[in-house]
Amino acid sequence: MSSTKALLLSARMGGGHNGVARVISEELNSYGITCETRDFLDASPRMGRLLERGFKLEVERAPWAYQLEFWLWNTFSPMATITRRALQAFFQRGVVRWIEETEPDIIIALHPFSAQLLGQMRHQKNPVISHRPIATFLTDYSVHPLWVHPAVDLHLCVSETAAMQARNRAGANGEIVVTGPFVEARFFHPVDQRAAREALGIPNDRSIVLIVSGSWGVGDIAQTFELLATEEDIFPVALCGRNHDLQAQLERHGGGLSVGWTEEVRLYMAAADVVIQNAGGLTALEAMAAQRPVISYRPIAGHGRENVAAMESVGATVWCHNEEQLVQQVRNLRLHPAEQVTKQLDQFQTAPHQPILELLHEARLTPTTRHGVWALRLTRTAAMLIVLFVVANLLSGVIGYHGLNLTRTANKSDYVYLSTRLPASALVNPAIDSLIINEGIGVVVTGRQAIAHPGAVRYAFHQGVQLINGGSGNSSDFNFILPENDLSTGRADLARVLGVQINAYLPQNTMNAVDLAWASLHHQTIIPARILAHHFDLTPHPGAILELNLSQLSAAKAEAELQMEIKHLNSDHLTLAPFATLHGSQGVHA
């Protein structure tokens, strides 16, 4: 096999796919197989960057949108067809060029996008791939629909649970084999815990909990870190990846150790008693190999939750659903790790690469002519329009997140801007109105509330309360997809009640392209607030813009909650700046 070549198609959607590519390359190299790894997103650099940034934005800023998207993939089969066409339109030319350059004997997909494109090319009998065996390694315990394609010869699965899901996917005709995880061999060799702690400067008299969050450092890592830091017998260590803001935030909090991107993951695992993860990625598998009990807590949306549920079902992790369970399991697994470690080690197999070697040996595919060229050309325009629409909405969401026509006239470092949504009974409460006016708090009013309680909204307005347009009031998870004009509808409803135009808009749903275009044409101020329910669950950073949603409380409880949050901010040495200073028009145009 000295002349045998393998082409691995990974993707930089986090660091796990590339990590698995390195392990597979090392395994195959030991058999004389030359491996070359390419990042699938580089097959179309511009679209690749857009997909990477869009996915990262969803995971970090709009997990609800990612969860919705994940649900759509699992529910509507036409989504896979649309995706295949789009991938062909933008990425096929680059992938074909790589195949022609490397002339591989086998192609291995390590990301769903590359699996779908390779399968579709085989299905259409593309001559560059028709005689080459195709394998895909499903890196997750839970199988995303795009992992499976009927034309792929071999699906390698990390667990029997993943294999069962792959078999149940429509069109999974190729061979499905359970190989266990691919993890670097060095993680299986133990390192002395005391020596590791001394090398890293970590205390040896407390429970060391390693919190991992992938290369992007996403998820509720700060909350987990801060919770464990309050326990006297626990010392949290967070691997923040390339998330410098998260690392800085944890450093300011103290009580543990925050680490940026590091090549010493194995050493940190050796120093730890327990590892906490939130996505079921490669680092969690490395912790399993390093014989560290793995706890899952606050998994990220979409594949994170699915992965954790699948891992728990086979005993590969302990899923904690609240703070009490987390602290209890940290202490329990530190003292009694053996049973959990045994279940985790049972996930691994001695030769996970063997099915790849067998596929290479047995492949006897007959080359055929390419077809489907006209279908590709006819669908390219449609696919481009779909992608452009999605891109426009993504960019609109990004711009909405950062604000539009925003004038920050109060910019001292200790200022915070606070708005709130209140029940109608609170709007006609003179004590609450006085508190709001004195503190410079903005009140977000939706069109639905204005139409339902016009007297209360007019009363607050004439008392001098700063009103902000909260949109129509129709909470829709499809606002990202559908061309609704939430801004204009809410503004019109408020104008009918007040007789004046409210020109400041605080989105309650993710903005879409129609909202952004309308705001730009009509010179609306879009205010990018973080919406919190009932009470703060964090310490706001200086300059933060916040909305406290108290609309479901009684007037008395809403007033008490506002008083408490103002004290909370003052105790953190933060001062409320007048919300009206965020927009020079004061939000009203007669």
Coordinates of C-alpha atoms in Angstrom, one line a residue:
M1 CA 0.0 0.0 0.0
S2 CA 3.0 2.3 -0.2
S3 CA 1.4 4.2 -3.2
T4 CA -2.1 4.4 -1.7
K5 CA -3.5 7.9 -1.1
A6 CA -6.4 9.2 1.0
L7 CA -8.1 12.5 0.8
L8 CA -9.8 13.7 4.0
L9 CA -12.3 16.5 3.8
S10 CA -12.7 18.2 7.2
A11 CA -14.2 21.6 8.1
R12 CA -13.3 24.3 10.7
M13 CA -16.7 24.3 12.3
G14 CA -15.1 24.1 15.7
G15 CA -11.9 22.1 16.2
G16 CA -13.3 18.6 16.6
H17 CA -13.5 17.7 12.9
N18 CA -9.9 18.7 12.2
G19 CA -8.8 16.8 15.4
V20 CA -10.3 13.6 14.1
A21 CA -8.7 14.2 10.7
R22 CA -5.3 14.3 12.4
V23 CA -5.9 11.0 14.3
I24 CA -7.2 9.2 11.2
S25 CA -4.2 10.5 9.2
E26 CA -1.8 9.2 11.8
E27 CA -3.4 5.8 11.8
L28 CA -3.4 5.4 8.0
N29 CA 0.1 6.7 7.7
S30 CA 1.3 3.8 9.9
Y31 CA 0.1 1.5 7.1
G32 CA 1.9 3.4 4.4
I33 CA -1.1 5.4 3.2
T34 CA -0.4 9.0 2.3
C35 CA -3.1 11.3 3.6
E36 CA -3.9 14.8 2.6
T37 CA -6.5 16.8 4.6
R38 CA -8.4 19.7 3.0
D39 CA -10.8 22.1 4.7
F40 CA -14.1 21.7 2.9
L41 CA -15.0 25.4 3.4
D42 CA -11.9 26.4 1.4
A43 CA -13.4 24.8 -1.7
S44 CA -15.4 28.1 -2.0
P45 CA -13.6 30.6 0.2
R46 CA -16.2 33.4 0.3
M47 CA -19.1 31.1 0.9
G48 CA -17.0 29.0 3.4
R49 CA -16.3 32.1 5.4
L50 CA -19.9 33.1 5.4
L51 CA -21.0 29.6 6.6
E52 CA -18.4 29.6 9.3
R53 CA -19.3 33.0 10.6
G54 CA -23.1 32.4 10.3
F55 CA -22.8 29.1 12.2
K56 CA -20.7 30.7 14.9
L57 CA -23.1 33.6 15.2
E58 CA -26.0 31.2 15.6
V59 CA -24.3 29.1 18.3
E60 CA -23.0 32.2 20.2
R61 CA -25.8 34.8 19.8
A62 CA -28.9 33.0 18.6
P63 CA -29.1 29.5 19.9
W64 CA -32.8 29.5 19.5
A65 CA -32.3 30.0 15.8
Y66 CA -29.8 27.1 15.6
Q67 CA -32.2 24.9 17.6
L68 CA -35.0 25.8 15.1
E69 CA -32.7 25.1 12.2
F70 CA -31.7 21.7 13.7
W71 CA -35.4 20.9 14.1
L72 CA -36.1 21.8 10.5
W73 CA -33.3 19.5 9.3
N74 CA -34.8 16.6 11.3
T75 CA -38.4 17.3 10.2
F76 CA -38.5 18.4 6.6
S77 CA -36.6 16.0 4.2
P78 CA -36.6 18.5 1.3
M79 CA -34.1 20.6 3.3
A80 CA -31.4 18.0 2.6
T81 CA -32.1 18.2 -1.2
I82 CA -31.9 22.0 -1.1
T83 CA -28.6 21.8 0.8
R84 CA -27.1 19.3 -1.7
R85 CA -27.9 21.5 -4.6
A86 CA -26.5 24.6 -2.8
L87 CA -23.3 22.7 -1.9
Q88 CA -22.9 21.6 -5.5
A89 CA -23.4 25.1 -6.8
F90 CA -20.7 26.6 -4.6
F91 CA -18.3 23.9 -3.5
Q92 CA -18.2 21.1 -6.1
R93 CA -15.8 22.8 -8.5
G94 CA -13.2 23.2 -5.7
V95 CA -13.6 19.7 -4.5
V96 CA -13.3 18.3 -8.0
R97 CA -10.0 20.3 -8.4
W98 CA -8.6 18.8 -5.2
I99 CA -9.5 15.2 -6.3
E100 CA -7.9 15.7 -9.7
E101 CA -4.8 17.2 -8.0
T102 CA -4.3 14.4 -5.3
E103 CA -5.8 11.4 -7.2
P104 CA -6.8 9.7 -4.0
D105 CA -7.6 6.0 -3.8
I106 CA -10.2 6.7 -1.1
I107 CA -12.0 9.9 0.1
I108 CA -13.1 10.3 3.7
A109 CA -15.7 12.9 4.8
L110 CA -15.4 14.3 8.3
H111 CA -18.2 16.8 8.1
P112 CA -21.8 16.5 7.0
F113 CA -21.3 19.1 4.2
S114 CA -18.6 17.1 2.6
A115 CA -20.5 13.8 3.1
Q116 CA -23.5 15.2 1.2
L117 CA -21.5 16.7 -1.6
L118 CA -19.5 13.5 -2.2
G119 CA -22.6 11.4 -2.0
Q120 CA -24.4 13.6 -4.5
M121 CA -21.5 13.5 -6.9
R122 CA -21.5 9.7 -6.7
H123 CA -25.2 9.6 -7.2
Q124 CA -24.9 11.7 -10.4
K125 CA -22.0 9.4 -11.5
N126 CA -19.5 12.2 -11.7
P127 CA -16.5 10.5 -13.3
V128 CA -14.0 12.1 -11.0
I129 CA -15.4 10.1 -8.1
S130 CA -17.5 7.3 -9.5
H131 CA -14.6 4.7 -9.2
R132 CA -13.3 5.9 -5.8
P133 CA -14.6 4.5 -2.5
I134 CA -16.2 7.0 -0.2
A135 CA -16.3 6.8 3.6
T136 CA -17.6 9.2 6.2
F137 CA -16.9 9.2 9.9
L138 CA -19.9 10.4 12.0
T139 CA -18.0 12.3 14.7
D140 CA -21.1 12.8 16.9
Y141 CA -23.1 10.4 19.2
S142 CA -26.2 11.8 17.6
V143 CA -26.6 11.7 13.9
H144 CA -27.5 14.9 12.0
P145 CA -29.6 14.1 8.9
L146 CA -26.8 15.5 6.6
W147 CA -24.3 12.9 7.9
V148 CA -26.1 10.1 5.9
H149 CA -26.2 9.8 2.1
P150 CA -27.3 6.6 0.2
A151 CA -24.4 6.8 -2.2
V152 CA -21.7 6.8 0.4
D153 CA -20.0 3.3 0.7
L154 CA -19.2 3.3 4.4
H155 CA -20.6 5.1 7.4
L156 CA -18.3 4.9 10.4
C157 CA -20.1 5.5 13.7
V158 CA -18.7 6.5 17.1
S159 CA -21.3 4.3 18.9
E160 CA -24.1 1.8 18.4
T161 CA -26.6 4.6 19.2
A162 CA -25.2 6.6 16.3
A163 CA -25.3 3.5 14.1
M164 CA -29.0 2.9 14.9
Q165 CA -29.8 6.5 14.0
A166 CA -27.9 6.2 10.8
R167 CA -29.7 3.0 9.8
N168 CA -33.0 4.7 10.5
R169 CA -32.2 7.6 8.2
A170 CA -33.9 7.4 4.9
G171 CA -31.5 6.3 2.2
A172 CA -28.7 5.0 4.4
N173 CA -27.9 2.2 2.0
G174 CA -24.1 1.9 2.5
E175 CA -22.4 -0.2 5.1
I176 CA -22.7 1.1 8.7
V177 CA -20.0 0.1 11.1
V178 CA -19.4 1.0 14.8
T179 CA -15.7 1.9 15.2
G180 CA -15.8 3.9 18.5
P181 CA -14.1 7.3 18.8
F182 CA -10.9 8.3 17.1
V183 CA -8.7 9.8 19.8
E184 CA -4.9 10.5 19.8
A185 CA -3.0 7.6 21.5
R186 CA -1.3 9.9 23.9
F187 CA -4.5 10.5 25.8
F188 CA -4.7 6.8 26.8
H189 CA -1.3 7.1 28.6
P190 CA -1.8 8.4 32.2
V191 CA 0.1 11.4 33.5
D192 CA 0.8 11.8 37.3
Q193 CA -1.9 14.1 38.7
R194 CA 0.3 15.8 41.3
A195 CA 3.0 16.4 38.8
A196 CA 0.6 17.9 36.3
R197 CA -0.9 20.2 39.0
E198 CA 2.6 21.4 40.0
A199 CA 3.5 22.0 36.4
L200 CA 0.4 24.1 35.8
G201 CA 0.4 25.9 39.2
I202 CA -2.9 24.4 40.2
P203 CA -3.7 23.7 43.9
N204 CA -3.5 20.1 45.1
D205 CA -5.8 20.4 48.1
R206 CA -9.1 20.9 46.2
S207 CA -11.3 19.2 43.6
I208 CA -10.1 20.3 40.2
V209 CA -12.9 20.6 37.7
L210 CA -11.9 21.1 34.0
I211 CA -14.6 22.9 32.0
V212 CA -14.2 22.5 28.3
S213 CA -16.1 24.3 25.5
G214 CA -14.4 23.5 22.2
S215 CA -12.2 25.8 20.2
W216 CA -14.8 28.5 20.1
G217 CA -15.5 28.6 23.8
V218 CA -19.3 28.7 23.4
G219 CA -22.1 28.0 25.8
D220 CA -22.9 28.9 29.4
I221 CA -19.3 28.5 30.5
A222 CA -19.2 31.7 32.6
Q223 CA -22.2 30.6 34.7
T224 CA -20.8 27.1 35.2
F225 CA -17.4 28.5 36.2
E226 CA -18.9 31.1 38.6
L227 CA -21.1 28.5 40.3
L228 CA -18.2 26.1 41.0
A229 CA -16.0 29.0 42.1
T230 CA -18.3 29.7 45.0
E231 CA -17.7 26.2 46.4
E232 CA -14.7 26.2 48.8
D233 CA -13.6 22.7 48.0
I234 CA -13.8 23.1 44.2
F235 CA -11.3 24.9 41.9
P236 CA -12.6 25.3 38.4
V237 CA -10.3 25.5 35.4
A238 CA -11.9 26.6 32.1
L239 CA -10.4 26.0 28.7
C240 CA -11.8 29.0 26.8
G241 CA -10.4 28.1 23.3
R242 CA -10.1 31.2 21.2
N243 CA -12.8 33.1 23.0
H244 CA -10.7 35.9 24.5
D245 CA -13.7 37.8 25.9
L246 CA -14.7 34.7 27.9
Q247 CA -11.2 34.2 29.2
A248 CA -11.0 37.9 30.3
Q249 CA -14.5 37.7 31.9
L250 CA -13.5 34.7 34.0
E251 CA -10.1 36.2 34.9
R252 CA -12.0 39.3 36.3
H253 CA -14.3 37.0 38.3
G254 CA -11.5 35.0 39.9
G255 CA -11.9 31.9 42.1
G256 CA -10.4 29.6 39.5
L257 CA -8.2 29.5 36.4
S258 CA -9.2 30.5 32.8
V259 CA -7.0 29.3 29.9
G260 CA -6.9 30.4 26.3
W261 CA -6.0 28.3 23.4
T262 CA -3.5 25.7 24.5
E263 CA -1.7 22.6 23.2
E264 CA -1.5 21.2 26.8
V265 CA -5.1 19.8 27.0
R266 CA -3.7 16.4 28.0
L267 CA -1.8 18.0 31.0
Y268 CA -4.9 19.9 32.1
M269 CA -7.0 16.7 32.0
A270 CA -4.3 14.9 34.0
A271 CA -4.6 17.6 36.7
A272 CA -8.4 17.4 36.8
D273 CA -10.6 15.1 38.9
V274 CA -13.7 15.7 36.7
V275 CA -14.3 17.2 33.2
I276 CA -17.4 19.2 32.4
Q277 CA -18.4 19.5 28.7
N278 CA -21.4 20.9 26.8
A279 CA -21.4 19.6 23.3
G280 CA -20.1 16.0 23.1
G281 CA -17.1 17.1 20.9
L282 CA -13.6 15.8 20.6
T283 CA -12.4 17.2 23.9
A284 CA -15.1 15.1 25.7
L285 CA -13.8 12.0 23.9
E286 CA -10.2 12.8 24.9
A287 CA -11.3 13.1 28.5
M288 CA -12.9 9.7 28.3
A289 CA -9.7 8.3 27.0
A290 CA -7.7 10.0 29.7
Q291 CA -9.9 8.3 32.3
R292 CA -11.5 11.4 33.7
P293 CA -15.3 11.2 34.5
V294 CA -17.2 13.3 32.1
I295 CA -20.2 15.5 33.2
S296 CA -22.5 17.2 30.8
Y297 CA -24.1 20.5 31.9
R298 CA -26.0 23.1 30.0
P299 CA -25.4 21.6 26.5
I300 CA -25.5 24.0 23.6
A301 CA -28.5 24.1 21.3
G302 CA -29.0 21.7 18.4
H303 CA -26.4 19.0 18.1
G304 CA -25.0 19.7 21.6
R305 CA -28.3 18.6 23.3
E306 CA -28.7 15.7 21.0
N307 CA -25.2 14.5 21.6
V308 CA -25.4 14.7 25.3
A309 CA -28.7 12.8 25.4
A310 CA -27.1 10.0 23.2
M311 CA -24.0 9.9 25.3
E312 CA -26.0 9.6 28.5
S313 CA -28.0 6.7 27.0
V314 CA -24.9 4.6 26.6
G315 CA -23.3 5.7 29.9
A316 CA -20.6 7.9 28.3
T317 CA -21.5 10.9 30.4
V318 CA -23.5 12.0 33.5
W319 CA -26.0 14.7 32.5
C320 CA -26.7 17.2 35.3
H321 CA -29.9 19.3 34.9
N322 CA -29.4 21.8 37.7
E323 CA -26.8 23.4 39.9
E324 CA -27.4 21.1 42.8
Q325 CA -26.9 18.0 40.7
L326 CA -23.7 19.4 39.2
V327 CA -22.1 20.2 42.5
Q328 CA -23.2 16.8 43.9
Q329 CA -21.9 14.9 41.0
V330 CA -18.5 16.7 41.0
R331 CA -17.9 15.6 44.6
N332 CA -19.3 12.1 44.0
L333 CA -17.2 11.4 40.9
R334 CA -14.1 12.7 42.4
L335 CA -14.4 10.2 45.2
H336 CA -15.8 7.3 43.2
P337 CA -14.8 7.7 39.5
A338 CA -14.2 4.0 38.7
E339 CA -17.7 3.0 37.5
Q340 CA -18.1 6.0 35.2
V341 CA -14.6 5.7 33.8
T342 CA -15.2 2.1 33.0
K343 CA -18.3 2.9 31.0
Q344 CA -16.4 5.6 29.1
L345 CA -13.5 3.3 28.2
D346 CA -16.0 0.7 26.9
Q347 CA -16.8 3.2 24.1
F348 CA -13.3 2.6 22.5
Q349 CA -12.3 -0.1 20.1
T350 CA -8.7 -1.3 19.5
A351 CA -8.6 -0.8 15.7
P352 CA -11.2 1.9 14.6
H353 CA -9.3 2.4 11.3
Q354 CA -9.8 -1.3 10.2
P355 CA -13.0 -0.8 8.2
I356 CA -11.3 1.9 6.1
L357 CA -8.5 -0.5 5.2
E358 CA -11.0 -3.2 4.3
L359 CA -13.0 -0.8 2.1
L360 CA -9.8 0.1 0.3
H361 CA -9.0 -3.6 -0.2
E362 CA -12.4 -4.6 -1.4
A363 CA -13.5 -1.6 -3.5
R364 CA -14.4 -2.7 -7.0
L365 CA -16.4 0.2 -8.3
T366 CA -17.1 0.5 -12.0
P367 CA -16.5 4.0 -13.5
T368 CA -19.5 5.5 -15.2
T369 CA -20.2 8.7 -17.1
R370 CA -21.2 11.9 -15.5
H371 CA -24.8 13.0 -15.7
G372 CA -27.0 15.6 -14.1
V373 CA -25.0 18.5 -15.5
W374 CA -28.1 20.2 -16.8
A375 CA -29.9 19.7 -13.5
L376 CA -27.0 21.4 -11.7
R377 CA -27.2 24.4 -14.1
L378 CA -30.9 24.7 -13.8
T379 CA -30.9 24.6 -10.0
R380 CA -27.8 26.8 -9.5
T381 CA -29.8 30.0 -9.9
A382 CA -32.5 28.8 -7.5
A383 CA -29.9 27.7 -4.9
M384 CA -28.1 31.1 -5.2
L385 CA -31.4 33.0 -4.6
I386 CA -32.1 30.8 -1.5
V387 CA -28.6 31.4 -0.2
L388 CA -28.7 35.1 -0.8
F389 CA -32.0 35.4 1.0
V390 CA -30.6 33.5 4.0
V391 CA -27.4 35.6 3.9
A392 CA -29.4 38.8 3.8
N393 CA -31.3 37.7 6.9
L394 CA -28.1 36.7 8.7
L395 CA -26.5 40.0 8.0
S396 CA -29.7 41.8 9.2
G397 CA -29.6 39.9 12.4
V398 CA -25.9 40.8 12.9
I399 CA -26.6 44.5 12.2
G400 CA -29.6 44.4 14.5
Y401 CA -27.5 42.9 17.2
H402 CA -25.1 45.8 17.0
G403 CA -27.7 48.5 16.5
L404 CA -28.6 51.0 13.7
N405 CA -28.6 54.8 13.8
L406 CA -27.5 54.5 17.4
T407 CA -26.2 57.6 19.2
R408 CA -24.4 56.8 22.5
T409 CA -24.2 60.2 24.1
A410 CA -23.6 58.8 27.6
N411 CA -20.4 56.8 27.2
K412 CA -18.8 56.7 30.6
S413 CA -17.4 53.3 31.5
D414 CA -19.6 52.8 34.5
Y415 CA -22.9 53.4 32.7
V416 CA -25.6 50.8 31.9
Y417 CA -28.8 51.4 29.9
L418 CA -32.0 49.7 31.2
S419 CA -35.4 49.3 29.5
T420 CA -38.3 47.1 30.6
R421 CA -41.5 45.6 29.5
L422 CA -44.4 46.1 32.0
P423 CA -47.9 44.9 32.4
A424 CA -50.7 47.4 31.6
S425 CA -51.5 47.8 35.3
A426 CA -48.0 49.0 36.0
L427 CA -48.2 51.7 33.2
V428 CA -51.0 53.5 35.1
N429 CA -49.2 53.3 38.4
P430 CA -47.9 56.7 39.3
A431 CA -45.2 55.3 41.7
I432 CA -43.8 53.1 38.9
D433 CA -44.0 55.8 36.3
S434 CA -42.2 58.2 38.7
L435 CA -39.5 55.6 39.4
I436 CA -39.0 54.9 35.7
I437 CA -38.8 58.6 34.8
N438 CA -36.4 59.4 37.6
E439 CA -34.1 56.5 36.7
G440 CA -34.2 57.2 32.9
I441 CA -35.5 53.7 32.2
G442 CA -37.1 53.1 28.8
V443 CA -40.4 51.2 28.5
V444 CA -40.8 48.8 25.6
V445 CA -44.4 48.7 24.3
T446 CA -45.5 46.3 21.6
G447 CA -48.3 47.0 19.1
R448 CA -50.4 44.2 20.6
Q449 CA -50.2 45.8 24.1
A450 CA -51.0 49.3 22.7
I451 CA -54.1 48.0 20.9
A452 CA -55.2 46.0 23.9
H453 CA -54.6 48.7 26.5
P454 CA -54.6 52.1 24.7
G455 CA -55.6 54.0 27.8
A456 CA -52.7 52.7 29.9
V457 CA -50.2 53.3 27.1
R458 CA -51.4 56.9 26.6
Y459 CA -51.4 57.6 30.3
A460 CA -47.7 56.5 30.6
F461 CA -46.8 58.5 27.6
H462 CA -48.4 61.7 28.8
Q463 CA -46.7 61.3 32.2
G464 CA -43.4 61.5 30.4
V465 CA -42.4 57.9 30.3
Q466 CA -39.9 57.1 27.5
L467 CA -41.7 54.6 25.2
I468 CA -39.8 52.3 22.8
N469 CA -41.4 50.4 19.9
G470 CA -41.2 46.7 20.7
G471 CA -42.6 45.6 17.3
S472 CA -46.0 44.0 16.7
G473 CA -45.9 41.7 19.7
N474 CA -46.3 38.6 17.7
S475 CA -43.5 36.3 19.0
S476 CA -42.4 34.3 16.0
D477 CA -39.5 31.9 15.7
F478 CA -39.9 32.2 11.9
N479 CA -39.2 36.0 11.8
F480 CA -35.7 35.0 10.7
I481 CA -37.2 33.2 7.6
L482 CA -40.4 35.0 6.8
P483 CA -40.5 38.5 5.3
E484 CA -42.5 40.0 8.2
N485 CA -42.1 43.8 8.9
D486 CA -42.2 43.7 12.7
L487 CA -40.8 47.2 13.1
S488 CA -43.3 48.9 10.8
T489 CA -46.3 47.0 12.3
G490 CA -45.5 47.9 15.9
R491 CA -44.7 51.6 15.0
A492 CA -48.1 51.9 13.2
D493 CA -50.0 50.4 16.1
L494 CA -48.4 52.8 18.6
A495 CA -49.0 55.7 16.3
R496 CA -52.8 54.9 16.1
V497 CA -52.9 55.0 19.9
L498 CA -50.6 57.9 20.7
G499 CA -51.0 60.1 17.6
V500 CA -47.2 60.4 17.3
Q501 CA -44.5 58.3 15.8
I502 CA -42.1 56.3 18.0
N503 CA -38.9 56.1 16.1
A504 CA -36.8 53.9 18.4
Y505 CA -37.2 50.1 17.9
L506 CA -36.0 47.4 20.3
P507 CA -36.4 44.0 18.5
Q508 CA -38.1 41.3 20.5
N509 CA -37.5 38.8 17.6
T510 CA -34.4 38.3 15.4
M511 CA -34.5 41.0 12.7
N512 CA -34.9 40.0 9.1
A513 CA -33.9 41.9 5.9
V514 CA -37.3 43.6 5.6
D515 CA -37.0 45.1 9.1
L516 CA -33.5 46.4 8.3
A517 CA -34.4 47.8 4.9
W518 CA -37.5 49.6 6.4
A519 CA -35.5 51.0 9.3
S520 CA -32.8 52.3 7.0
L521 CA -35.3 54.0 4.7
H522 CA -37.3 55.6 7.5
H523 CA -34.3 56.6 9.7
Q524 CA -35.3 54.4 12.6
T525 CA -33.0 53.8 15.6
I526 CA -32.6 50.1 16.3
I527 CA -31.5 49.4 19.9
P528 CA -29.5 46.2 20.5
A529 CA -30.6 45.2 24.0
R530 CA -30.0 41.9 25.7
I531 CA -33.4 40.6 26.9
L532 CA -33.6 39.1 30.4
A533 CA -36.6 37.5 32.0
H534 CA -37.7 38.6 35.5
H535 CA -34.3 39.3 36.9
F536 CA -30.6 39.6 36.1
D537 CA -28.7 36.3 36.0
L538 CA -25.4 38.0 35.4
T539 CA -23.4 41.1 36.2
P540 CA -23.8 43.4 33.2
H541 CA -20.6 44.7 31.7
P542 CA -20.2 48.5 31.5
G543 CA -22.0 50.0 28.6
A544 CA -24.5 47.1 28.4
I545 CA -28.0 47.7 27.0
L546 CA -30.6 45.6 28.7
E547 CA -34.3 44.9 28.6
L548 CA -35.9 43.4 31.7
N549 CA -39.1 41.6 30.7
L550 CA -41.6 42.0 33.6
S551 CA -44.8 41.9 31.4
Q552 CA -46.1 38.7 33.1
L553 CA -45.9 40.1 36.7
S554 CA -48.3 42.1 38.7
A555 CA -47.8 45.8 39.1
A556 CA -46.6 45.3 42.7
K557 CA -44.1 42.6 41.8
A558 CA -42.9 44.6 38.7
E559 CA -42.2 47.6 40.9
A560 CA -40.3 45.4 43.5
E561 CA -38.3 43.7 40.8
L562 CA -37.3 47.1 39.3
Q563 CA -36.2 48.4 42.7
M564 CA -34.2 45.2 43.3
E565 CA -32.4 45.4 40.0
I566 CA -31.5 49.1 40.4
K567 CA -30.0 48.2 43.8
H568 CA -28.2 45.2 42.1
L569 CA -26.6 47.5 39.5
N570 CA -25.6 50.1 42.1
S571 CA -24.0 47.4 44.3
D572 CA -21.9 46.5 41.2
H573 CA -20.8 50.2 40.9
L574 CA -22.8 50.6 37.7
T575 CA -24.9 53.7 37.1
L576 CA -28.1 53.9 35.0
A577 CA -27.7 56.2 32.0
P578 CA -30.9 57.7 30.6
F579 CA -32.1 55.3 28.0
A580 CA -33.2 58.2 25.7
T581 CA -29.5 59.1 25.2
L582 CA -29.1 56.1 22.9
H583 CA -31.1 57.8 20.2
G584 CA -31.0 61.5 19.6
S585 CA -34.6 61.8 18.5
Q586 CA -35.8 60.8 22.0
G587 CA -37.8 58.1 20.3
V588 CA -40.7 60.3 19.3
H589 CA -41.6 62.3 16.2
A590 CA -44.7 64.4 16.1

